[in-house]
mmCIF file with all atom_site columns, C-alpha atoms in Angstrom:
data_model
loop_
_atom_site.group_PDB
_atom_site.id
_atom_site.type_symbol
_atom_site.label_atom_id
_atom_site.label_alt_id
_atom_site.label_comp_id
_atom_site.label_asym_id
_atom_site.label_entity_id
_atom_site.label_seq_id
_atom_site.pdbx_PDB_ins_code
_atom_site.Cartn_x
_atom_site.Cartn_y
_atom_site.Cartn_z
_atom_site.occupancy
_atom_site.B_iso_or_equiv
_atom_site.pdbx_formal_charge
_atom_site.auth_seq_id
_atom_site.auth_comp_id
_atom_site.auth_asym_id
_atom_site.auth_atom_id
_atom_site.pdbx_PDB_model_num
ATOM 1   C CA . ARG N 1 1   ? 0.097  0.272  -0.248 1.00 0.00 ? 11  ARG N CA 1
ATOM 2   C CA . LEU N 1 2   ? 3.020  2.790  0.430  1.00 0.00 ? 12  LEU N CA 1
ATOM 3   C CA . ALA N 1 3   ? 4.314  1.906  -2.909 1.00 0.00 ? 13  ALA N CA 1
ATOM 4   C CA . GLN N 1 4   ? 0.721  2.634  -4.705 1.00 0.00 ? 14  GLN N CA 1
ATOM 5   C CA . ALA N 1 5   ? 0.790  6.213  -2.031 1.00 0.00 ? 15  ALA N CA 1
ATOM 6   C CA . VAL N 1 6   ? 4.318  6.956  -3.193 1.00 0.00 ? 16  VAL N CA 1
ATOM 7   C CA . GLN N 1 7   ? 2.868  6.689  -6.704 1.00 0.00 ? 17  GLN N CA 1
ATOM 8   C CA . GLY N 1 8   ? -0.031 8.829  -6.000 1.00 0.00 ? 18  GLY N CA 1
ATOM 9   C CA . ASP N 1 9   ? -3.034 6.565  -5.419 1.00 0.00 ? 19  ASP N CA 1
ATOM 10  C CA . GLU N 1 10  ? -5.720 8.930  -2.932 1.00 0.00 ? 20  GLU N CA 1
ATOM 11  C CA . ASP N 1 11  ? -6.547 5.365  -1.385 1.00 0.00 ? 21  ASP N CA 1
ATOM 12  C CA . HIS N 1 12  ? -3.833 4.675  -0.412 1.00 0.00 ? 22  HIS N CA 1
ATOM 13  C CA . SER N 1 13  ? -1.972 7.938  0.191  1.00 0.00 ? 23  SER N CA 1
ATOM 14  C CA . SER N 1 14  ? -4.928 7.782  3.229  1.00 0.00 ? 24  SER N CA 1
ATOM 15  C CA . TRP N 1 15  ? -3.426 4.671  4.462  1.00 0.00 ? 25  TRP N CA 1
ATOM 16  C CA . LEU N 1 16  ? 0.118  6.271  4.466  1.00 0.00 ? 26  LEU N CA 1
ATOM 17  C CA . ALA N 1 17  ? -1.145 9.172  6.074  1.00 0.00 ? 27  ALA N CA 1
ATOM 18  C CA . ARG N 1 18  ? -2.639 6.668  8.398  1.00 0.00 ? 28  ARG N CA 1
ATOM 19  C CA . PHE N 1 19  ? 0.382  5.064  8.718  1.00 0.00 ? 29  PHE N CA 1
ATOM 20  C CA . ASP N 1 20  ? 2.448  8.728  10.001 1.00 0.00 ? 30  ASP N CA 1
ATOM 21  C CA . GLY N 1 21  ? -0.190 9.299  12.311 1.00 0.00 ? 31  GLY N CA 1
ATOM 22  C CA . LEU N 1 22  ? 0.221  6.127  14.208 1.00 0.00 ? 32  LEU N CA 1
ATOM 23  C CA . ILE N 1 23  ? 4.147  6.150  13.984 1.00 0.00 ? 33  ILE N CA 1
ATOM 24  C CA . GLY N 1 24  ? 3.904  10.220 14.941 1.00 0.00 ? 34  GLY N CA 1
ATOM 25  C CA . SER N 1 25  ? 1.550  9.102  18.169 1.00 0.00 ? 35  SER N CA 1
ATOM 26  C CA . LEU N 1 26  ? 4.311  6.336  19.459 1.00 0.00 ? 36  LEU N CA 1
ATOM 27  C CA . ILE N 1 27  ? 6.874  8.561  19.098 1.00 0.00 ? 37  ILE N CA 1
ATOM 28  C CA . LEU N 1 28  ? 4.996  10.969 21.453 1.00 0.00 ? 38  LEU N CA 1
ATOM 29  C CA . LEU N 1 29  ? 3.917  7.994  23.972 1.00 0.00 ? 39  LEU N CA 1
ATOM 30  C CA . ASN N 1 30  ? 7.810  7.203  23.586 1.00 0.00 ? 40  ASN N CA 1
ATOM 31  C CA . ILE N 1 31  ? 8.694  10.696 24.441 1.00 0.00 ? 41  ILE N CA 1
ATOM 32  C CA . ILE N 1 32  ? 6.418  11.397 27.563 1.00 0.00 ? 42  ILE N CA 1
ATOM 33  C CA . ILE N 1 33  ? 7.782  7.136  28.904 1.00 0.00 ? 43  ILE N CA 1
ATOM 34  C CA . MET N 1 34  ? 11.254 9.257  28.543 1.00 0.00 ? 44  MET N CA 1
ATOM 35  C CA . PHE N 1 35  ? 10.336 11.352 30.909 1.00 0.00 ? 45  PHE N CA 1
ATOM 36  C CA . VAL N 1 36  ? 8.695  8.966  32.985 1.00 0.00 ? 46  VAL N CA 1
ATOM 37  C CA . ARG N 1 37  ? 12.604 6.705  33.343 1.00 0.00 ? 47  ARG N CA 1
ATOM 38  C CA . LEU N 1 38  ? 14.138 10.389 33.857 1.00 0.00 ? 48  LEU N CA 1
ATOM 39  C CA . GLU N 1 39  ? 11.325 10.756 36.738 1.00 0.00 ? 49  GLU N CA 1
ATOM 40  C CA . TYR N 1 40  ? 12.343 7.538  37.857 1.00 0.00 ? 50  TYR N CA 1
ATOM 41  C CA . ASP N 1 41  ? 16.028 8.018  37.387 1.00 0.00 ? 51  ASP N CA 1
ATOM 42  C CA . GLY N 1 42  ? 15.697 11.212 39.994 1.00 0.00 ? 52  GLY N CA 1
ATOM 43  C CA . TYR N 1 43  ? 13.719 8.879  42.170 1.00 0.00 ? 53  TYR N CA 1
ATOM 44  C CA . GLN N 1 44  ? 16.594 6.609  42.186 1.00 0.00 ? 54  GLN N CA 1
ATOM 45  C CA . ALA N 1 45  ? 19.446 9.057  42.762 1.00 0.00 ? 55  ALA N CA 1
ATOM 46  C CA . ALA N 1 46  ? 17.028 10.592 46.136 1.00 0.00 ? 56  ALA N CA 1
ATOM 47  C CA . VAL N 1 47  ? 16.778 7.166  47.672 1.00 0.00 ? 57  VAL N CA 1
ATOM 48  C CA . SER N 1 48  ? 20.737 6.657  46.324 1.00 0.00 ? 58  SER N CA 1
ATOM 49  C CA . VAL N 1 49  ? 21.234 9.887  49.248 1.00 0.00 ? 59  VAL N CA 1
ATOM 50  C CA . GLY N 1 50  ? 18.611 9.235  51.427 1.00 0.00 ? 60  GLY N CA 1
ATOM 51  C CA . ILE N 1 51  ? 16.507 11.773 50.460 1.00 0.00 ? 61  ILE N CA 1
ATOM 52  C CA . GLU N 1 52  ? 13.687 9.072  49.545 1.00 0.00 ? 62  GLU N CA 1
ATOM 53  C CA . THR N 1 53  ? 12.185 5.657  50.561 1.00 0.00 ? 63  THR N CA 1
ATOM 54  C CA . GLU N 1 54  ? 13.025 2.794  48.226 1.00 0.00 ? 64  GLU N CA 1
ATOM 55  C CA . GLY N 1 55  ? 9.686  1.000  46.803 1.00 0.00 ? 65  GLY N CA 1
ATOM 56  C CA . LYS N 1 56  ? 7.291  3.644  45.418 1.00 0.00 ? 66  LYS N CA 1
ATOM 57  C CA . TRP N 1 57  ? 8.255  2.625  41.828 1.00 0.00 ? 67  TRP N CA 1
ATOM 58  C CA . PRO N 1 58  ? 7.986  -1.033 42.329 1.00 0.00 ? 68  PRO N CA 1
ATOM 59  C CA . ASP N 1 59  ? 8.882  -3.005 38.654 1.00 0.00 ? 69  ASP N CA 1
ATOM 60  C CA . MET N 1 60  ? 9.419  0.368  37.038 1.00 0.00 ? 70  MET N CA 1
ATOM 61  C CA . ASP N 1 61  ? 13.095 -1.316 36.077 1.00 0.00 ? 71  ASP N CA 1
ATOM 62  C CA . LEU N 1 62  ? 11.502 -4.685 34.040 1.00 0.00 ? 72  LEU N CA 1
ATOM 63  C CA . THR N 1 63  ? 8.932  -1.989 32.818 1.00 0.00 ? 73  THR N CA 1
ATOM 64  C CA . PHE N 1 64  ? 11.570 0.542  31.103 1.00 0.00 ? 74  PHE N CA 1
ATOM 65  C CA . PHE N 1 65  ? 13.923 -2.477 29.547 1.00 0.00 ? 75  PHE N CA 1
ATOM 66  C CA . ILE N 1 66  ? 10.360 -3.507 27.897 1.00 0.00 ? 76  ILE N CA 1
ATOM 67  C CA . ALA N 1 67  ? 8.977  -0.362 26.479 1.00 0.00 ? 77  ALA N CA 1
ATOM 68  C CA . GLN N 1 68  ? 12.979 0.523  25.126 1.00 0.00 ? 78  GLN N CA 1
ATOM 69  C CA . HIS N 1 69  ? 13.089 -3.130 23.150 1.00 0.00 ? 79  HIS N CA 1
ATOM 70  C CA . PHE N 1 70  ? 9.255  -2.133 22.333 1.00 0.00 ? 80  PHE N CA 1
ATOM 71  C CA . PHE N 1 71  ? 10.155 0.633  21.029 1.00 0.00 ? 81  PHE N CA 1
ATOM 72  C CA . CYS N 1 72  ? 13.082 -0.372 19.496 1.00 0.00 ? 82  CYS N CA 1
ATOM 73  C CA . ALA N 1 73  ? 11.108 -3.008 17.514 1.00 0.00 ? 83  ALA N CA 1
ATOM 74  C CA . VAL N 1 74  ? 8.249  -1.072 16.318 1.00 0.00 ? 84  VAL N CA 1
ATOM 75  C CA . PHE N 1 75  ? 10.266 2.423  15.383 1.00 0.00 ? 85  PHE N CA 1
ATOM 76  C CA . LEU N 1 76  ? 13.259 -0.520 13.603 1.00 0.00 ? 86  LEU N CA 1
ATOM 77  C CA . LEU N 1 77  ? 10.349 -2.396 11.311 1.00 0.00 ? 87  LEU N CA 1
ATOM 78  C CA . GLU N 1 78  ? 9.064  1.048  10.777 1.00 0.00 ? 88  GLU N CA 1
ATOM 79  C CA . PHE N 1 79  ? 12.654 1.856  8.615  1.00 0.00 ? 89  PHE N CA 1
ATOM 80  C CA . ILE N 1 80  ? 12.580 -1.254 7.277  1.00 0.00 ? 90  ILE N CA 1
ATOM 81  C CA . ILE N 1 81  ? 8.857  -0.429 6.018  1.00 0.00 ? 91  ILE N CA 1
ATOM 82  C CA . ARG N 1 82  ? 9.888  2.686  4.596  1.00 0.00 ? 92  ARG N CA 1
ATOM 83  C CA . LEU N 1 83  ? 12.670 1.499  3.297  1.00 0.00 ? 93  LEU N CA 1
ATOM 84  C CA . ALA N 1 84  ? 11.439 -1.199 1.358  1.00 0.00 ? 94  ALA N CA 1
ATOM 85  C CA . THR N 1 85  ? 8.985  1.087  -0.027 1.00 0.00 ? 95  THR N CA 1
ATOM 86  C CA . PHE N 1 86  ? 10.814 4.060  -0.942 1.00 0.00 ? 96  PHE N CA 1
ATOM 87  C CA . LYS N 1 87  ? 14.235 2.010  -1.820 1.00 0.00 ? 97  LYS N CA 1
ATOM 88  C CA . LEU N 1 88  ? 16.813 4.998  -1.818 1.00 0.00 ? 98  LEU N CA 1
ATOM 89  C CA . ALA N 1 89  ? 14.446 7.691  -2.678 1.00 0.00 ? 99  ALA N CA 1
ATOM 90  C CA . TYR N 1 90  ? 13.915 7.954  1.343  1.00 0.00 ? 100 TYR N CA 1
ATOM 91  C CA . PHE N 1 91  ? 17.066 9.556  1.997  1.00 0.00 ? 101 PHE N CA 1
ATOM 92  C CA . TYR N 1 92  ? 17.572 12.190 -0.963 1.00 0.00 ? 102 TYR N CA 1
ATOM 93  C CA . SER N 1 93  ? 13.871 12.828 -3.200 1.00 0.00 ? 103 SER N CA 1
ATOM 94  C CA . THR N 1 94  ? 11.776 14.269 -0.352 1.00 0.00 ? 104 THR N CA 1
ATOM 95  C CA . HIS N 1 95  ? 12.203 18.189 1.542  1.00 0.00 ? 105 HIS N CA 1
ATOM 96  C CA . TRP N 1 96  ? 11.931 15.483 4.605  1.00 0.00 ? 106 TRP N CA 1
ATOM 97  C CA . GLU N 1 97  ? 15.927 13.812 3.607  1.00 0.00 ? 107 GLU N CA 1
ATOM 98  C CA . VAL N 1 98  ? 17.899 15.257 6.562  1.00 0.00 ? 108 VAL N CA 1
ATOM 99  C CA . PHE N 1 99  ? 15.586 14.136 8.948  1.00 0.00 ? 109 PHE N CA 1
ATOM 100 C CA . ASN N 1 100 ? 14.984 10.880 7.306  1.00 0.00 ? 110 ASN N CA 1
ATOM 101 C CA . THR N 1 101 ? 18.441 10.218 7.473  1.00 0.00 ? 111 THR N CA 1
ATOM 102 C CA . LEU N 1 102 ? 18.676 11.065 10.811 1.00 0.00 ? 112 LEU N CA 1
ATOM 103 C CA . ASP N 1 103 ? 16.323 9.212  12.118 1.00 0.00 ? 113 ASP N CA 1
ATOM 104 C CA . ALA N 1 104 ? 17.282 6.224  10.519 1.00 0.00 ? 114 ALA N CA 1
ATOM 105 C CA . LEU N 1 105 ? 20.812 6.879  11.768 1.00 0.00 ? 115 LEU N CA 1
ATOM 106 C CA . ILE N 1 106 ? 18.838 7.254  15.823 1.00 0.00 ? 116 ILE N CA 1
ATOM 107 C CA . VAL N 1 107 ? 16.857 3.792  14.845 1.00 0.00 ? 117 VAL N CA 1
ATOM 108 C CA . LEU N 1 108 ? 20.808 2.061  14.282 1.00 0.00 ? 118 LEU N CA 1
ATOM 109 C CA . PHE N 1 109 ? 22.503 3.417  16.442 1.00 0.00 ? 119 PHE N CA 1
ATOM 110 C CA . THR N 1 110 ? 19.805 2.384  19.186 1.00 0.00 ? 120 THR N CA 1
ATOM 111 C CA . CYS N 1 111 ? 19.487 -0.973 17.784 1.00 0.00 ? 121 CYS N CA 1
ATOM 112 C CA . VAL N 1 112 ? 23.453 -1.211 18.115 1.00 0.00 ? 122 VAL N CA 1
ATOM 113 C CA . ASP N 1 113 ? 23.061 -0.170 21.880 1.00 0.00 ? 123 ASP N CA 1
ATOM 114 C CA . LEU N 1 114 ? 20.503 -2.346 22.835 1.00 0.00 ? 124 LEU N CA 1
ATOM 115 C CA . TYR N 1 115 ? 21.840 -5.192 21.247 1.00 0.00 ? 125 TYR N CA 1
ATOM 116 C CA . ILE N 1 116 ? 25.319 -5.742 20.601 1.00 0.00 ? 126 ILE N CA 1
ATOM 117 C CA . LEU N 1 117 ? 26.887 -2.959 22.622 1.00 0.00 ? 127 LEU N CA 1
ATOM 118 C CA . GLY N 1 118 ? 24.090 -3.286 25.502 1.00 0.00 ? 128 GLY N CA 1
ATOM 119 C CA . PRO N 1 119 ? 23.975 -6.664 26.266 1.00 0.00 ? 129 PRO N CA 1
#
């Protein structure tokens, strides 16, 4: 469907808009989770210096671990779908080429960090 949307088919371009909307919503959700993670890290720092007591955020390490891997997988799949659809034109044929390249680098570096350097 994405390929047909690229060729200008109106039915499929609305599908592309919905796909973009879904990915945009997931990006916003990821940002919210990242903010919550920062709050959690601050809480952990307060616990380590004795300002807070432990136990107010149970099982959050596992929750953040799962969320990080979920979003990495989703955004990698999105990148693969776009690359399969647009081929190399994804990087150089639109006015979004710089952002597409940045997006690809972020996804690839995140995967390298999580699955190659991280374990």
